[in-house]
Amino acid sequence: MKTVHARTLGLRIAALAAAGLMLTACNEDDAATGAAAGQTSPSAVASAPASAKASGKAKEPAKPSARPSNTATGGDTAAAQKKTDKLALTAEEWDNAFVSDGDDDTGVANFVMDKSCVYKADGTNVNGLVASTFRYVRQDHEADSTFANTAASQFTTADAAAKDVAEQKAITKRCTDYTDGSNKFQSVHDIESPKVPGADEVYSEEGLAVYRTSDGGQTDPRPFSYIIARKGSLYVSVLVDVDPQRQIFEGRAQARDALKKLTAKW
């Protein structure tokens, strides 16, 4: 799976995410199969990259567009891309406190977690992934920012999408602590998921992200929350990565609110 936190989560990603946040696509023997986080299929913890910031402020992990971003092929790709573009939330759909934090990303490059729990590209496309869209936002506070992304991923079949979600669950159990470039993700674990009308399955995880800062140091651990909801061959994800002065329940609530908006459109 490739990063979306977004981890991006997101985090991952952004978180995952991850993203983000938010997560990876691999299994015990490093097979590069289905697709933030984090992040990341496009679910890892990867949020938008930081522009120049004041010394000591968070520098988010590189988002997917800053990494290998292979192109999907096939007759249904254009229609699928239009669909995922429509689903991923804009800043305006979050609320008026959020602003856009980078361009959309539509790559389908595959990322894997190796046996040492290091996240990296393997040079292939995500297995069965037809189209994906990541959209990045941020909410500025007095001293820091909350970073977030939403994503939509269209697979060829429901089995391919379900396999990707299953691999993400397995990876989280295997690598509760992992690295993604210069960034570290810690204490990643699954949590009870919210009920989502119409979903075939929902998966949620949380953890802590530590990023490089503009002065060469690193951030305090930043809590992130990452959720995937799958309906057939489509799944949507959200990563929220809050600043260290905020509590995980704040990011969890924001992630769940965003998920409701995502799934209302599918």
mmCIF file of C-alpha atoms in Angstrom:
data_model
loop_
_atom_site.group_PDB
_atom_site.id
_atom_site.type_symbol
_atom_site.label_atom_id
_atom_site.label_comp_id
_atom_site.label_asym_id
_atom_site.label_seq_id
_atom_site.Cartn_x
_atom_site.Cartn_y
_atom_site.Cartn_z
ATOM 1 C CA MET A 1 0.000 0.000 0.000
ATOM 2 C CA LYS A 2 1.221 3.514 -0.541
ATOM 3 C CA THR A 3 1.274 6.414 1.855
ATOM 4 C CA VAL A 4 -1.745 8.578 2.432
ATOM 5 C CA HIS A 5 -1.014 10.347 5.960
ATOM 6 C CA ALA A 6 -1.452 10.164 5.538
ATOM 7 C CA ARG A 7 0.223 8.659 7.755
ATOM 8 C CA THR A 8 -0.204 9.752 6.233
ATOM 9 C CA LEU A 9 -1.875 8.194 8.514
ATOM 10 C CA GLY A 10 -1.920 9.835 8.577
ATOM 11 C CA LEU A 11 -1.313 10.375 8.697
ATOM 12 C CA ARG A 12 -0.424 7.673 8.851
ATOM 13 C CA ILE A 13 -1.865 9.099 6.611
ATOM 14 C CA ALA A 14 -1.152 12.318 8.077
ATOM 15 C CA ALA A 15 -0.920 9.375 9.102
ATOM 16 C CA LEU A 16 -0.912 7.407 8.509
ATOM 17 C CA ALA A 17 -1.229 7.922 7.350
ATOM 18 C CA ALA A 18 -0.530 8.647 7.690
ATOM 19 C CA ALA A 19 -1.374 9.244 6.130
ATOM 20 C CA GLY A 20 -1.004 9.586 5.017
ATOM 21 C CA LEU A 21 -1.529 8.050 7.857
ATOM 22 C CA MET A 22 -1.753 6.958 7.424
ATOM 23 C CA LEU A 23 -0.103 2.670 6.539
ATOM 24 C CA THR A 24 1.428 0.261 4.104
ATOM 25 C CA ALA A 25 0.902 -2.585 1.706
ATOM 26 C CA CYS A 26 2.863 -5.669 2.528
ATOM 27 C CA ASN A 27 2.766 -8.931 4.379
ATOM 28 C CA GLU A 28 5.041 -11.084 6.534
ATOM 29 C CA ASP A 29 7.300 -12.054 3.625
ATOM 30 C CA ASP A 30 7.378 -8.593 2.071
ATOM 31 C CA ALA A 31 5.090 -9.430 -0.826
ATOM 32 C CA ALA A 32 4.204 -6.262 -2.719
ATOM 33 C CA THR A 33 0.477 -6.813 -3.021
ATOM 34 C CA GLY A 34 -2.660 -4.648 -2.834
ATOM 35 C CA ALA A 35 -2.623 -1.099 -1.671
ATOM 36 C CA ALA A 36 -2.066 6.128 4.901
ATOM 37 C CA ALA A 37 -1.100 5.852 8.436
ATOM 38 C CA GLY A 38 -0.376 6.074 6.844
ATOM 39 C CA GLN A 39 0.150 5.559 4.172
ATOM 40 C CA THR A 40 -0.587 3.578 1.876
ATOM 41 C CA SER A 41 -3.107 1.427 -1.246
ATOM 42 C CA PRO A 42 -3.384 5.041 -0.609
ATOM 43 C CA SER A 43 -3.969 4.896 3.076
ATOM 44 C CA ALA A 44 -0.831 5.595 4.958
ATOM 45 C CA VAL A 45 0.051 8.383 7.251
ATOM 46 C CA ALA A 46 1.258 10.981 4.852
ATOM 47 C CA SER A 47 0.153 14.534 5.095
ATOM 48 C CA ALA A 48 1.193 17.482 2.979
ATOM 49 C CA PRO A 49 4.883 18.387 3.160
ATOM 50 C CA ALA A 50 5.734 21.390 5.277
ATOM 51 C CA SER A 51 6.826 24.568 3.633
ATOM 52 C CA ALA A 52 9.447 26.650 5.406
ATOM 53 C CA LYS A 53 8.252 27.039 8.973
ATOM 54 C CA ALA A 54 9.477 28.600 12.150
ATOM 55 C CA SER A 55 12.173 26.677 13.981
ATOM 56 C CA GLY A 56 10.775 23.793 15.963
ATOM 57 C CA LYS A 57 7.478 23.443 14.103
ATOM 58 C CA ALA A 58 6.428 20.150 12.618
ATOM 59 C CA LYS A 59 7.670 19.074 9.232
ATOM 60 C CA GLU A 60 5.242 16.548 7.896
ATOM 61 C CA PRO A 61 6.313 13.455 5.958
ATOM 62 C CA ALA A 62 6.443 13.684 2.186
ATOM 63 C CA LYS A 63 3.025 13.177 0.680
ATOM 64 C CA PRO A 64 2.542 10.627 -2.118
ATOM 65 C CA SER A 65 3.013 13.171 -4.926
ATOM 66 C CA ALA A 66 6.552 13.729 -3.668
ATOM 67 C CA ARG A 67 7.277 10.016 -4.131
ATOM 68 C CA PRO A 68 6.987 7.577 -7.041
ATOM 69 C CA SER A 69 3.490 8.151 -8.429
ATOM 70 C CA ASN A 70 2.862 5.625 -11.161
ATOM 71 C CA THR A 71 -0.098 5.970 -13.510
ATOM 72 C CA ALA A 72 -3.021 3.566 -13.581
ATOM 73 C CA THR A 73 -4.098 2.178 -16.948
ATOM 74 C CA GLY A 74 -7.297 0.667 -18.307
ATOM 75 C CA GLY A 75 -10.501 1.665 -20.036
ATOM 76 C CA ASP A 76 -12.338 2.444 -16.786
ATOM 77 C CA THR A 77 -9.588 4.589 -15.304
ATOM 78 C CA ALA A 78 -11.008 7.969 -16.324
ATOM 79 C CA ALA A 79 -14.454 7.233 -14.883
ATOM 80 C CA ALA A 80 -12.952 5.815 -11.693
ATOM 81 C CA GLN A 81 -10.700 8.855 -11.308
ATOM 82 C CA LYS A 82 -13.652 11.184 -11.675
ATOM 83 C CA LYS A 83 -15.420 9.244 -8.957
ATOM 84 C CA THR A 84 -12.536 9.337 -6.460
ATOM 85 C CA ASP A 85 -11.929 13.028 -7.206
ATOM 86 C CA LYS A 86 -15.532 13.732 -6.254
ATOM 87 C CA LEU A 87 -15.335 11.767 -3.001
ATOM 88 C CA ALA A 88 -12.173 13.153 -1.381
ATOM 89 C CA LEU A 89 -13.134 16.153 0.759
ATOM 90 C CA THR A 90 -12.145 19.703 -0.087
ATOM 91 C CA ALA A 91 -11.152 22.136 2.658
ATOM 92 C CA GLU A 92 -14.581 23.744 2.392
ATOM 93 C CA GLU A 93 -16.211 20.391 3.086
ATOM 94 C CA TRP A 94 -14.296 20.046 6.349
ATOM 95 C CA ASP A 95 -15.277 23.417 7.804
ATOM 96 C CA ASN A 96 -14.201 27.039 7.613
ATOM 97 C CA ALA A 97 -11.290 26.488 10.013
ATOM 98 C CA PHE A 98 -9.471 24.275 7.477
ATOM 99 C CA VAL A 99 -7.537 25.379 4.405
ATOM 100 C CA SER A 100 -6.046 23.444 1.515
ATOM 101 C CA ASP A 101 -2.561 22.124 2.239
ATOM 102 C CA GLY A 102 -1.147 21.031 -1.099
ATOM 103 C CA ASP A 103 -2.274 19.630 -4.402
ATOM 104 C CA ASP A 104 -4.381 16.524 -4.835
ATOM 105 C CA ASP A 105 -2.436 13.310 -5.373
ATOM 106 C CA THR A 106 -3.688 10.602 -7.712
ATOM 107 C CA GLY A 107 -0.713 8.218 -7.869
ATOM 108 C CA VAL A 108 -1.046 4.451 -7.548
ATOM 109 C CA ALA A 109 2.583 3.564 -6.761
ATOM 110 C CA ASN A 110 2.954 0.701 -4.309
ATOM 111 C CA PHE A 111 4.700 1.048 -0.932
ATOM 112 C CA VAL A 112 5.593 -1.835 1.356
ATOM 113 C CA MET A 113 6.725 -2.377 4.924
ATOM 114 C CA ASP A 114 9.865 -4.493 4.993
ATOM 115 C CA LYS A 115 10.835 -7.042 7.644
ATOM 116 C CA SER A 116 12.575 -4.306 9.649
ATOM 117 C CA CYS A 117 9.400 -2.187 9.705
ATOM 118 C CA VAL A 118 10.755 0.374 7.245
ATOM 119 C CA TYR A 119 8.260 1.773 4.773
ATOM 120 C CA LYS A 120 9.376 2.205 1.143
ATOM 121 C CA ALA A 121 8.328 2.091 -2.511
ATOM 122 C CA ASP A 122 8.845 -1.197 -4.355
ATOM 123 C CA GLY A 123 8.616 0.108 -7.939
ATOM 124 C CA THR A 124 5.229 -1.428 -8.733
ATOM 125 C CA ASN A 125 1.636 -0.227 -8.792
ATOM 126 C CA VAL A 126 -0.836 -1.165 -6.076
ATOM 127 C CA ASN A 127 -2.415 -4.482 -7.035
ATOM 128 C CA GLY A 128 -5.938 -3.973 -8.397
ATOM 129 C CA LEU A 129 -6.056 -0.232 -7.725
ATOM 130 C CA VAL A 130 -7.747 1.593 -10.621
ATOM 131 C CA ALA A 131 -7.790 5.153 -9.273
ATOM 132 C CA SER A 132 -7.139 7.090 -6.092
ATOM 133 C CA THR A 133 -7.393 10.660 -4.882
ATOM 134 C CA PHE A 134 -5.780 12.190 -1.793
ATOM 135 C CA ARG A 135 -6.717 15.682 -0.682
ATOM 136 C CA TYR A 136 -4.763 17.494 2.051
ATOM 137 C CA VAL A 137 -5.933 20.140 4.505
ATOM 138 C CA ARG A 138 -4.649 21.843 7.623
ATOM 139 C CA GLN A 139 -6.080 23.773 10.527
ATOM 140 C CA ASP A 140 -3.726 26.380 12.024
ATOM 141 C CA HIS A 141 -3.664 27.023 15.752
ATOM 142 C CA GLU A 142 -1.835 29.661 17.740
ATOM 143 C CA ALA A 143 1.354 27.595 18.105
ATOM 144 C CA ASP A 144 0.997 24.693 15.668
ATOM 145 C CA SER A 145 -1.344 23.027 13.175
ATOM 146 C CA THR A 146 -3.550 19.996 12.742
ATOM 147 C CA PHE A 147 -2.918 18.181 9.454
ATOM 148 C CA ALA A 148 -5.426 15.920 7.752
ATOM 149 C CA ASN A 149 -6.247 14.182 4.524
ATOM 150 C CA THR A 150 -9.072 12.230 2.990
ATOM 151 C CA ALA A 151 -8.736 9.691 0.217
ATOM 152 C CA ALA A 152 -10.867 7.516 -2.029
ATOM 153 C CA SER A 153 -9.551 4.335 -3.664
ATOM 154 C CA GLN A 154 -11.312 2.424 -6.424
ATOM 155 C CA PHE A 155 -10.245 -1.189 -7.003
ATOM 156 C CA THR A 156 -11.100 -3.602 -9.786
ATOM 157 C CA THR A 157 -13.044 -5.936 -7.470
ATOM 158 C CA ALA A 158 -14.416 -6.066 -3.945
ATOM 159 C CA ASP A 159 -11.977 -8.899 -3.207
ATOM 160 C CA ALA A 160 -9.003 -6.711 -4.181
ATOM 161 C CA ALA A 161 -10.197 -3.882 -1.932
ATOM 162 C CA ALA A 162 -10.917 -6.249 0.963
ATOM 163 C CA LYS A 163 -7.490 -7.841 0.593
ATOM 164 C CA ASP A 164 -5.848 -4.445 0.837
ATOM 165 C CA VAL A 165 -7.701 -3.607 4.054
ATOM 166 C CA ALA A 166 -6.797 -7.023 5.488
ATOM 167 C CA GLU A 167 -3.125 -6.419 4.725
ATOM 168 C CA GLN A 168 -3.241 -3.057 6.483
ATOM 169 C CA LYS A 169 -4.664 -4.704 9.582
ATOM 170 C CA ALA A 170 -1.939 -7.355 9.522
ATOM 171 C CA ILE A 171 0.810 -4.777 9.096
ATOM 172 C CA THR A 172 -0.375 -2.765 12.089
ATOM 173 C CA LYS A 173 -0.204 -5.871 14.261
ATOM 174 C CA ARG A 174 3.307 -6.686 12.960
ATOM 175 C CA CYS A 175 4.792 -3.169 12.995
ATOM 176 C CA THR A 176 3.444 -1.158 15.896
ATOM 177 C CA ASP A 177 6.557 1.039 15.514
ATOM 178 C CA TYR A 178 7.994 1.825 12.079
ATOM 179 C CA THR A 179 9.955 4.421 10.111
ATOM 180 C CA ASP A 180 9.121 6.231 6.899
ATOM 181 C CA GLY A 181 12.144 8.189 5.707
ATOM 182 C CA SER A 182 13.168 10.456 8.591
ATOM 183 C CA ASN A 183 9.799 10.125 10.296
ATOM 184 C CA LYS A 184 8.833 7.668 13.004
ATOM 185 C CA PHE A 185 5.460 6.207 13.921
ATOM 186 C CA GLN A 186 4.982 4.702 17.351
ATOM 187 C CA SER A 187 2.472 2.689 19.346
ATOM 188 C CA VAL A 188 0.254 2.156 16.313
ATOM 189 C CA HIS A 189 -2.765 0.034 17.232
ATOM 190 C CA ASP A 190 -6.272 -0.700 16.070
ATOM 191 C CA ILE A 191 -9.272 0.646 17.977
ATOM 192 C CA GLU A 192 -13.009 0.077 17.931
ATOM 193 C CA SER A 193 -14.470 1.477 14.728
ATOM 194 C CA PRO A 194 -17.577 3.625 14.330
ATOM 195 C CA LYS A 195 -20.684 2.219 12.657
ATOM 196 C CA VAL A 196 -20.957 3.342 9.032
ATOM 197 C CA PRO A 197 -24.263 2.780 7.187
ATOM 198 C CA GLY A 198 -23.744 0.816 3.972
ATOM 199 C CA ALA A 199 -20.143 -0.170 4.711
ATOM 200 C CA ASP A 200 -18.975 -3.750 4.287
ATOM 201 C CA GLU A 201 -16.212 -3.126 6.811
ATOM 202 C CA VAL A 202 -14.639 -0.315 8.818
ATOM 203 C CA TYR A 203 -11.137 -0.278 10.265
ATOM 204 C CA SER A 204 -9.648 2.284 12.659
ATOM 205 C CA GLU A 205 -6.234 2.794 14.176
ATOM 206 C CA GLU A 206 -4.359 5.381 16.205
ATOM 207 C CA GLY A 207 -0.785 6.096 17.191
ATOM 208 C CA LEU A 208 1.911 8.719 17.525
ATOM 209 C CA ALA A 209 3.967 10.387 14.791
ATOM 210 C CA VAL A 210 7.375 12.046 15.263
ATOM 211 C CA TYR A 211 8.529 14.286 12.398
ATOM 212 C CA ARG A 212 11.699 16.140 11.523
ATOM 213 C CA THR A 213 11.542 19.872 12.193
ATOM 214 C CA SER A 214 12.845 22.762 10.132
ATOM 215 C CA ASP A 215 15.711 23.292 12.589
ATOM 216 C CA GLY A 216 16.962 19.709 12.268
ATOM 217 C CA GLY A 217 15.317 18.468 15.449
ATOM 218 C CA GLN A 218 12.119 16.527 15.821
ATOM 219 C CA THR A 219 8.595 17.129 17.035
ATOM 220 C CA ASP A 220 7.081 15.863 20.214
ATOM 221 C CA PRO A 221 4.909 12.815 19.492
ATOM 222 C CA ARG A 222 1.796 13.907 17.578
ATOM 223 C CA PRO A 223 -1.376 11.809 18.023
ATOM 224 C CA PHE A 224 -3.053 10.635 14.826
ATOM 225 C CA SER A 225 -6.330 8.897 14.068
ATOM 226 C CA TYR A 226 -6.919 6.939 10.853
ATOM 227 C CA ILE A 227 -10.106 5.274 9.554
ATOM 228 C CA ILE A 228 -10.984 3.240 6.457
ATOM 229 C CA ALA A 229 -14.533 2.386 5.368
ATOM 230 C CA ARG A 230 -15.020 -0.059 2.502
ATOM 231 C CA LYS A 231 -18.090 -0.569 0.345
ATOM 232 C CA GLY A 232 -17.532 -3.236 -2.269
ATOM 233 C CA SER A 233 -14.595 -2.362 -4.516
ATOM 234 C CA LEU A 234 -14.336 1.198 -3.172
ATOM 235 C CA TYR A 235 -12.950 2.461 0.076
ATOM 236 C CA VAL A 236 -12.506 5.870 1.601
ATOM 237 C CA SER A 237 -10.113 6.896 4.348
ATOM 238 C CA VAL A 238 -9.417 9.835 6.612
ATOM 239 C CA LEU A 239 -6.353 10.762 8.629
ATOM 240 C CA VAL A 240 -6.215 13.482 11.270
ATOM 241 C CA ASP A 241 -2.840 14.336 12.829
ATOM 242 C CA VAL A 242 -3.201 16.781 15.732
ATOM 243 C CA ASP A 243 -0.458 18.876 17.286
ATOM 244 C CA PRO A 244 1.183 17.601 20.507
ATOM 245 C CA GLN A 245 -0.755 20.011 22.716
ATOM 246 C CA ARG A 246 -4.054 18.441 21.671
ATOM 247 C CA GLN A 247 -5.602 15.169 22.776
ATOM 248 C CA ILE A 248 -6.175 12.117 20.598
ATOM 249 C CA PHE A 249 -9.926 12.242 21.205
ATOM 250 C CA GLU A 250 -10.016 15.621 19.419
ATOM 251 C CA GLY A 251 -8.474 14.151 16.278
ATOM 252 C CA ARG A 252 -10.649 11.055 16.573
ATOM 253 C CA ALA A 253 -13.798 13.184 16.644
ATOM 254 C CA GLN A 254 -12.654 15.214 13.627
ATOM 255 C CA ALA A 255 -11.784 12.032 11.719
ATOM 256 C CA ARG A 256 -15.188 10.505 12.396
ATOM 257 C CA ASP A 257 -16.995 13.676 11.354
ATOM 258 C CA ALA A 258 -15.014 13.723 8.091
ATOM 259 C CA LEU A 259 -15.782 10.033 7.508
ATOM 260 C CA LYS A 260 -19.517 10.751 7.754
ATOM 261 C CA LYS A 261 -19.134 13.379 5.033
ATOM 262 C CA LEU A 262 -17.129 10.985 2.839
ATOM 263 C CA THR A 263 -19.521 8.070 3.129
ATOM 264 C CA ALA A 264 -22.551 10.301 2.598
ATOM 265 C CA LYS A 265 -21.231 10.812 -0.955
ATOM 266 C CA TRP A 266 -20.460 7.230 -1.920
#
